[in-house]
PDB file of C-alpha atoms in Angstrom:
ATOM      1  CA  UNK X   1      80.742  96.544  90.619  1.00  0.00           C
ATOM      2  CA  UNK X   2      77.824  98.135  92.460  1.00  0.00           C
ATOM      3  CA  UNK X   3      74.450  97.490  90.400  1.00  0.00           C
ATOM      4  CA  UNK X   4      71.293  99.154  91.422  1.00  0.00           C
ATOM      5  CA  UNK X   5      68.439  97.053  92.212  1.00  0.00           C
ATOM      6  CA  UNK X   6      65.008  97.659  93.474  1.00  0.00           C
ATOM      7  CA  UNK X   7      66.256 101.182  94.458  1.00  0.00           C
ATOM      8  CA  UNK X   8      69.520  99.931  96.240  1.00  0.00           C
ATOM      9  CA  UNK X   9      73.022  99.690  95.390  1.00  0.00           C
ATOM     10  CA  UNK X  10      74.269  95.766  95.416  1.00  0.00           C
ATOM     11  CA  UNK X  11      77.908  94.703  95.242  1.00  0.00           C
ATOM     12  CA  UNK X  12      78.646  92.412  92.561  1.00  0.00           C
ATOM     13  CA  UNK X  13      82.142  91.038  92.850  1.00  0.00           C
ATOM     14  CA  UNK X  14      83.961  90.653  89.419  1.00  0.00           C
ATOM     15  CA  UNK X  15      87.275  88.826  91.095  1.00  0.00           C
ATOM     16  CA  UNK X  16      88.545  86.532  93.691  1.00  0.00           C
ATOM     17  CA  UNK X  17      91.674  86.383  95.788  1.00  0.00           C
ATOM     18  CA  UNK X  18      94.174  83.999  94.083  1.00  0.00           C
ATOM     19  CA  UNK X  19      95.499  82.811  97.428  1.00  0.00           C
ATOM     20  CA  UNK X  20      98.191  79.935  97.440  1.00  0.00           C
ATOM     21  CA  UNK X  21      95.436  77.439  99.382  1.00  0.00           C
ATOM     22  CA  UNK X  22      92.517  78.342  97.015  1.00  0.00           C
ATOM     23  CA  UNK X  23      91.746  74.860  95.850  1.00  0.00           C
ATOM     24  CA  UNK X  24      92.254  75.553  92.160  1.00  0.00           C
ATOM     25  CA  UNK X  25      95.392  77.460  92.808  1.00  0.00           C
ATOM     26  CA  UNK X  26      96.900  75.081  95.400  1.00  0.00           C
ATOM     27  CA  UNK X  27      96.481  71.955  93.036  1.00  0.00           C
ATOM     28  CA  UNK X  28      98.208  73.779  90.141  1.00  0.00           C
ATOM     29  CA  UNK X  29     101.234  74.751  92.481  1.00  0.00           C
ATOM     30  CA  UNK X  30     101.610  71.176  94.035  1.00  0.00           C
ATOM     31  CA  UNK X  31     101.501  69.507  90.589  1.00  0.00           C
ATOM     32  CA  UNK X  32     104.426  71.793  89.400  1.00  0.00           C
ATOM     33  CA  UNK X  33     106.334  70.692  92.377  1.00  0.00           C
ATOM     34  CA  UNK X  34     105.415  73.645  94.718  1.00  0.00           C
ATOM     35  CA  UNK X  35     104.666  73.599  98.551  1.00  0.00           C
ATOM     36  CA  UNK X  36     101.684  75.535 100.154  1.00  0.00           C
ATOM     37  CA  UNK X  37     101.464  76.110 103.814  1.00  0.00           C
ATOM     38  CA  UNK X  38      98.150  76.693 105.655  1.00  0.00           C
ATOM     39  CA  UNK X  39      97.548  80.274 106.880  1.00  0.00           C
ATOM     40  CA  UNK X  40      99.131  81.268 110.303  1.00  0.00           C
ATOM     41  CA  UNK X  41      96.408  80.610 113.110  1.00  0.00           C
ATOM     42  CA  UNK X  42      98.278  81.909 115.590  1.00  0.00           C
ATOM     43  CA  UNK X  43      99.136  85.716 114.193  1.00  0.00           C
ATOM     44  CA  UNK X  44      96.810  85.452 111.249  1.00  0.00           C
ATOM     45  CA  UNK X  45      99.466  85.179 108.430  1.00  0.00           C
ATOM     46  CA  UNK X  46      98.513  84.162 104.903  1.00  0.00           C
ATOM     47  CA  UNK X  47      98.878  80.949 103.091  1.00  0.00           C
ATOM     48  CA  UNK X  48     102.241  80.664 101.296  1.00  0.00           C
ATOM     49  CA  UNK X  49     103.921  79.003  98.527  1.00  0.00           C
ATOM     50  CA  UNK X  50     107.624  77.590  99.154  1.00  0.00           C
ATOM     51  CA  UNK X  51     110.048  75.893  96.908  1.00  0.00           C
ATOM     52  CA  UNK X  52     110.584  73.137  99.258  1.00  0.00           C
ATOM     53  CA  UNK X  53     108.859  70.978 101.686  1.00  0.00           C
ATOM     54  CA  UNK X  54     111.238  72.725 104.635  1.00  0.00           C
ATOM     55  CA  UNK X  55     109.840  75.905 103.615  1.00  0.00           C
ATOM     56  CA  UNK X  56     112.670  78.082 103.186  1.00  0.00           C
ATOM     57  CA  UNK X  57     112.230  80.148 100.336  1.00  0.00           C
ATOM     58  CA  UNK X  58     110.458  82.402  99.432  1.00  0.00           C
ATOM     59  CA  UNK X  59     107.405  82.367 101.418  1.00  0.00           C
ATOM     60  CA  UNK X  60     105.015  84.195  98.548  1.00  0.00           C
ATOM     61  CA  UNK X  61     101.633  84.932 100.067  1.00  0.00           C
ATOM     62  CA  UNK X  62     100.111  84.613  96.422  1.00  0.00           C
ATOM     63  CA  UNK X  63      99.347  82.203  94.055  1.00  0.00           C
ATOM     64  CA  UNK X  64      99.997  84.604  90.647  1.00  0.00           C
ATOM     65  CA  UNK X  65     102.580  86.979  90.368  1.00  0.00           C
ATOM     66  CA  UNK X  66     103.980  89.144  87.392  1.00  0.00           C
ATOM     67  CA  UNK X  67     107.583  88.477  86.947  1.00  0.00           C
ATOM     68  CA  UNK X  68     108.469  86.285  90.094  1.00  0.00           C
ATOM     69  CA  UNK X  69     111.109  83.901  88.311  1.00  0.00           C
ATOM     70  CA  UNK X  70     112.106  82.169  91.369  1.00  0.00           C
ATOM     71  CA  UNK X  71     108.500  80.371  92.011  1.00  0.00           C
ATOM     72  CA  UNK X  72     107.566  80.677  88.222  1.00  0.00           C
ATOM     73  CA  UNK X  73     108.600  77.005  87.825  1.00  0.00           C
ATOM     74  CA  UNK X  74     106.587  76.004  90.790  1.00  0.00           C
ATOM     75  CA  UNK X  75     103.006  76.523  89.805  1.00  0.00           C
ATOM     76  CA  UNK X  76     103.205  80.626  90.382  1.00  0.00           C
ATOM     77  CA  UNK X  77     101.792  82.337  87.075  1.00  0.00           C
ATOM     78  CA  UNK X  78     101.319  85.489  85.683  1.00  0.00           C
ATOM     79  CA  UNK X  79      97.900  84.690  83.618  1.00  0.00           C
ATOM     80  CA  UNK X  80      94.839  87.033  84.844  1.00  0.00           C
ATOM     81  CA  UNK X  81      91.470  85.902  85.505  1.00  0.00           C
ATOM     82  CA  UNK X  82      89.310  87.743  83.014  1.00  0.00           C
ATOM     83  CA  UNK X  83      85.465  88.474  83.599  1.00  0.00           C
ATOM     84  CA  UNK X  84      83.479  90.489  80.942  1.00  0.00           C
ATOM     85  CA  UNK X  85      80.201  92.224  81.878  1.00  0.00           C
ATOM     86  CA  UNK X  86      77.945  93.577  79.024  1.00  0.00           C
ATOM     87  CA  UNK X  87      76.223  96.794  79.621  1.00  0.00           C
ATOM     88  CA  UNK X  88      73.521  97.892  77.630  1.00  0.00           C
ATOM     89  CA  UNK X  89      74.218 101.513  76.092  1.00  0.00           C
ATOM     90  CA  UNK X  90      70.267 101.892  75.528  1.00  0.00           C
ATOM     91  CA  UNK X  91      69.486 100.928  79.116  1.00  0.00           C
ATOM     92  CA  UNK X  92      68.382 103.709  81.616  1.00  0.00           C
ATOM     93  CA  UNK X  93      71.302 102.984  83.739  1.00  0.00           C
ATOM     94  CA  UNK X  94      70.527 105.735  86.282  1.00  0.00           C
ATOM     95  CA  UNK X  95      67.369 103.703  87.213  1.00  0.00           C
ATOM     96  CA  UNK X  96      68.715 100.085  87.182  1.00  0.00           C
ATOM     97  CA  UNK X  97      72.046  98.296  86.290  1.00  0.00           C
ATOM     98  CA  UNK X  98      75.580  99.170  86.836  1.00  0.00           C
ATOM     99  CA  UNK X  99      76.484 102.379  88.419  1.00  0.00           C
ATOM    100  CA  UNK X 100      80.271 102.218  90.010  1.00  0.00           C
ATOM    101  CA  UNK X 101      82.987 100.455  89.268  1.00  0.00           C
ATOM    102  CA  UNK X 102      85.349 100.135  92.277  1.00  0.00           C
ATOM    103  CA  UNK X 103      89.067  98.848  92.279  1.00  0.00           C
ATOM    104  CA  UNK X 104      91.162  98.488  95.205  1.00  0.00           C
ATOM    105  CA  UNK X 105      94.312  97.119  96.808  1.00  0.00           C
ATOM    106  CA  UNK X 106      94.277  94.648  99.547  1.00  0.00           C
ATOM    107  CA  UNK X 107      94.825  97.327 102.112  1.00  0.00           C
ATOM    108  CA  UNK X 108      91.075  98.168 101.581  1.00  0.00           C
ATOM    109  CA  UNK X 109      89.732  94.856 101.220  1.00  0.00           C
ATOM    110  CA  UNK X 110      91.411  93.548 104.658  1.00  0.00           C
ATOM    111  CA  UNK X 111      88.762  94.700 106.857  1.00  0.00           C
ATOM    112  CA  UNK X 112      86.089  96.038 104.475  1.00  0.00           C
ATOM    113  CA  UNK X 113      83.903  93.744 102.167  1.00  0.00           C
ATOM    114  CA  UNK X 114      82.465  94.508  99.130  1.00  0.00           C
ATOM    115  CA  UNK X 115      78.925  95.215 100.339  1.00  0.00           C
ATOM    116  CA  UNK X 116      80.307  97.469 102.948  1.00  0.00           C
ATOM    117  CA  UNK X 117      82.647  99.580 100.413  1.00  0.00           C
ATOM    118  CA  UNK X 118      79.251  99.987  98.374  1.00  0.00           C
ATOM    119  CA  UNK X 119      77.523 101.093 101.228  1.00  0.00           C
ATOM    120  CA  UNK X 120      80.376 103.573 101.968  1.00  0.00           C
ATOM    121  CA  UNK X 121      80.512 105.187  98.482  1.00  0.00           C
ATOM    122  CA  UNK X 122      76.475 105.297  98.581  1.00  0.00           C
ATOM    123  CA  UNK X 123      76.453 107.058 101.778  1.00  0.00           C
ATOM    124  CA  UNK X 124      78.843 109.736 100.523  1.00  0.00           C
ATOM    125  CA  UNK X 125      76.954 110.510  97.374  1.00  0.00           C
ATOM    126  CA  UNK X 126      79.631 108.823  94.924  1.00  0.00           C
ATOM    127  CA  UNK X 127      77.355 109.159  91.738  1.00  0.00           C
ATOM    128  CA  UNK X 128      77.822 112.940  92.532  1.00  0.00           C
ATOM    129  CA  UNK X 129      81.317 113.330  93.585  1.00  0.00           C
ATOM    130  CA  UNK X 130      83.538 109.725  93.017  1.00  0.00           C
ATOM    131  CA  UNK X 131      86.397 111.509  94.260  1.00  0.00           C
ATOM    132  CA  UNK X 132      84.897 112.795  97.757  1.00  0.00           C
ATOM    133  CA  UNK X 133      83.284 109.039  98.224  1.00  0.00           C
ATOM    134  CA  UNK X 134      86.314 107.061  97.447  1.00  0.00           C
ATOM    135  CA  UNK X 135      88.391 109.071  99.987  1.00  0.00           C
ATOM    136  CA  UNK X 136      85.937 108.559 102.349  1.00  0.00           C
ATOM    137  CA  UNK X 137      86.439 104.681 101.432  1.00  0.00           C
ATOM    138  CA  UNK X 138      90.231 105.028 102.057  1.00  0.00           C
ATOM    139  CA  UNK X 139      90.072 106.656 105.303  1.00  0.00           C
ATOM    140  CA  UNK X 140      87.517 104.286 106.796  1.00  0.00           C
ATOM    141  CA  UNK X 141      89.983 101.626 105.575  1.00  0.00           C
ATOM    142  CA  UNK X 142      93.015 103.448 107.386  1.00  0.00           C
ATOM    143  CA  UNK X 143      90.778 103.794 110.438  1.00  0.00           C
ATOM    144  CA  UNK X 144      90.204 100.070 110.518  1.00  0.00           C
ATOM    145  CA  UNK X 145      94.135  99.299 110.210  1.00  0.00           C
ATOM    146  CA  UNK X 146      94.521 101.637 112.851  1.00  0.00           C
ATOM    147  CA  UNK X 147      92.157 100.084 114.948  1.00  0.00           C
ATOM    148  CA  UNK X 148      93.080  96.485 114.258  1.00  0.00           C
ATOM    149  CA  UNK X 149      97.066  96.649 113.622  1.00  0.00           C
ATOM    150  CA  UNK X 150      97.965  99.812 115.541  1.00  0.00           C
ATOM    151  CA  UNK X 151     100.742 101.787 113.341  1.00  0.00           C
ATOM    152  CA  UNK X 152     101.095  99.221 110.445  1.00  0.00           C
ATOM    153  CA  UNK X 153      99.153  99.146 107.524  1.00  0.00           C
ATOM    154  CA  UNK X 154      99.164  97.698 104.056  1.00  0.00           C
ATOM    155  CA  UNK X 155      99.308  99.723 100.938  1.00  0.00           C
ATOM    156  CA  UNK X 156      95.518 101.384 100.848  1.00  0.00           C
ATOM    157  CA  UNK X 157      94.469 102.653  97.337  1.00  0.00           C
ATOM    158  CA  UNK X 158      91.299 102.881  95.513  1.00  0.00           C
ATOM    159  CA  UNK X 159      89.651 103.853  92.139  1.00  0.00           C
ATOM    160  CA  UNK X 160      85.999 104.666  92.127  1.00  0.00           C
ATOM    161  CA  UNK X 161      84.379 105.135  88.181  1.00  0.00           C
ATOM    162  CA  UNK X 162      80.849 106.476  87.775  1.00  0.00           C
ATOM    163  CA  UNK X 163      79.604 104.087  84.952  1.00  0.00           C
ATOM    164  CA  UNK X 164      76.460 105.947  84.677  1.00  0.00           C
ATOM    165  CA  UNK X 165      78.212 109.425  83.953  1.00  0.00           C
ATOM    166  CA  UNK X 166      80.701 107.799  81.558  1.00  0.00           C
ATOM    167  CA  UNK X 167      77.985 106.358  79.373  1.00  0.00           C
ATOM    168  CA  UNK X 168      76.116 109.470  79.375  1.00  0.00           C
ATOM    169  CA  UNK X 169      79.515 111.655  78.580  1.00  0.00           C
ATOM    170  CA  UNK X 170      79.897 108.955  75.679  1.00  0.00           C
ATOM    171  CA  UNK X 171      76.303 109.801  74.396  1.00  0.00           C
ATOM    172  CA  UNK X 172      77.320 113.464  74.608  1.00  0.00           C
ATOM    173  CA  UNK X 173      80.277 113.061  72.470  1.00  0.00           C
ATOM    174  CA  UNK X 174      78.487 111.241  70.186  1.00  0.00           C
ATOM    175  CA  UNK X 175      75.969 114.223  69.928  1.00  0.00           C
ATOM    176  CA  UNK X 176      79.200 116.406  69.592  1.00  0.00           C
ATOM    177  CA  UNK X 177      79.287 117.902  72.998  1.00  0.00           C
ATOM    178  CA  UNK X 178      82.005 116.244  74.847  1.00  0.00           C
ATOM    179  CA  UNK X 179      82.542 115.586  78.361  1.00  0.00           C
ATOM    180  CA  UNK X 180      84.896 114.960  81.128  1.00  0.00           C
ATOM    181  CA  UNK X 181      84.435 111.542  83.167  1.00  0.00           C
ATOM    182  CA  UNK X 182      83.631 111.414  86.686  1.00  0.00           C
ATOM    183  CA  UNK X 183      86.678 109.016  87.318  1.00  0.00           C
ATOM    184  CA  UNK X 184      88.686 109.529  90.478  1.00  0.00           C
ATOM    185  CA  UNK X 185      91.951 107.821  92.033  1.00  0.00           C
ATOM    186  CA  UNK X 186      93.100 108.498  95.568  1.00  0.00           C
ATOM    187  CA  UNK X 187      95.440 107.015  97.694  1.00  0.00           C
ATOM    188  CA  UNK X 188      96.366 106.897 101.440  1.00  0.00           C
ATOM    189  CA  UNK X 189      99.652 108.332 101.039  1.00  0.00           C
ATOM    190  CA  UNK X 190      98.785 111.304 103.628  1.00  0.00           C
ATOM    191  CA  UNK X 191      98.255 108.133 106.060  1.00  0.00           C
ATOM    192  CA  UNK X 192     101.656 106.866 105.531  1.00  0.00           C
ATOM    193  CA  UNK X 193     100.901 103.859 103.942  1.00  0.00           C
ATOM    194  CA  UNK X 194     103.104 100.719 103.919  1.00  0.00           C
ATOM    195  CA  UNK X 195     103.467  98.090 101.501  1.00  0.00           C
ATOM    196  CA  UNK X 196     103.398  94.706 102.823  1.00  0.00           C
ATOM    197  CA  UNK X 197     106.434  92.445 101.695  1.00  0.00           C
ATOM    198  CA  UNK X 198     104.422  89.402 101.435  1.00  0.00           C
ATOM    199  CA  UNK X 199     102.099  90.868  99.005  1.00  0.00           C
ATOM    200  CA  UNK X 200      99.041  91.003 101.413  1.00  0.00           C
ATOM    201  CA  UNK X 201      96.311  88.961 101.885  1.00  0.00           C
ATOM    202  CA  UNK X 202      93.269  90.464  99.933  1.00  0.00           C
ATOM    203  CA  UNK X 203      93.829  92.176  96.728  1.00  0.00           C
ATOM    204  CA  UNK X 204      90.831  92.116  94.320  1.00  0.00           C
ATOM    205  CA  UNK X 205      88.666  94.081  92.387  1.00  0.00           C
ATOM    206  CA  UNK X 206      84.899  94.727  93.047  1.00  0.00           C
ATOM    207  CA  UNK X 207      82.161  96.028  91.294  1.00  0.00           C
ATOM    208  CA  UNK X 208      79.340  97.639  93.297  1.00  0.00           C
ATOM    209  CA  UNK X 209      75.930  99.699  91.697  1.00  0.00           C
TER     210      UNK X 209
END
């Protein structure tokens, strides 16, 4: 989430990566009888979850998953982590407070951190055109993948919601005016995105303002 503070947009993370080697996640997995291998240093592979000490199956690169029955009994759960953020509808959000909500797949976060994403959106005037700004974010992520990995890349998808306009639209609707929300979604389909079989290394949502 992007939050306006002292005239600048600051990134405020609303989620954390649920990696197998995150201490709390690893503890739960090992307590349930699963095994966790550390990240592969030589080629940069992620930590993984295994059914056995010989690490034969399945090598899942995440600690939480929906419908993964193979490791469901080994501590891999589908329960989400939920964080609530209160937004004062009476506040002047255009001056201070939450401005943008950004949700993106791991292909975006692989080489771009939350503040960098906010800076890209701000530089491309996301509060005036979320569509153009989030497209630039996706193009930047694709460029970084090309630079680091050549023709290979993970899924690159992002959503940017203008919270200020959403609140203003709500106020107008209450006055009977009605309005469209400036929320846009764009994906890197033109960049021939590729889903990584292991689920990727960095899937998270970030809020920036």
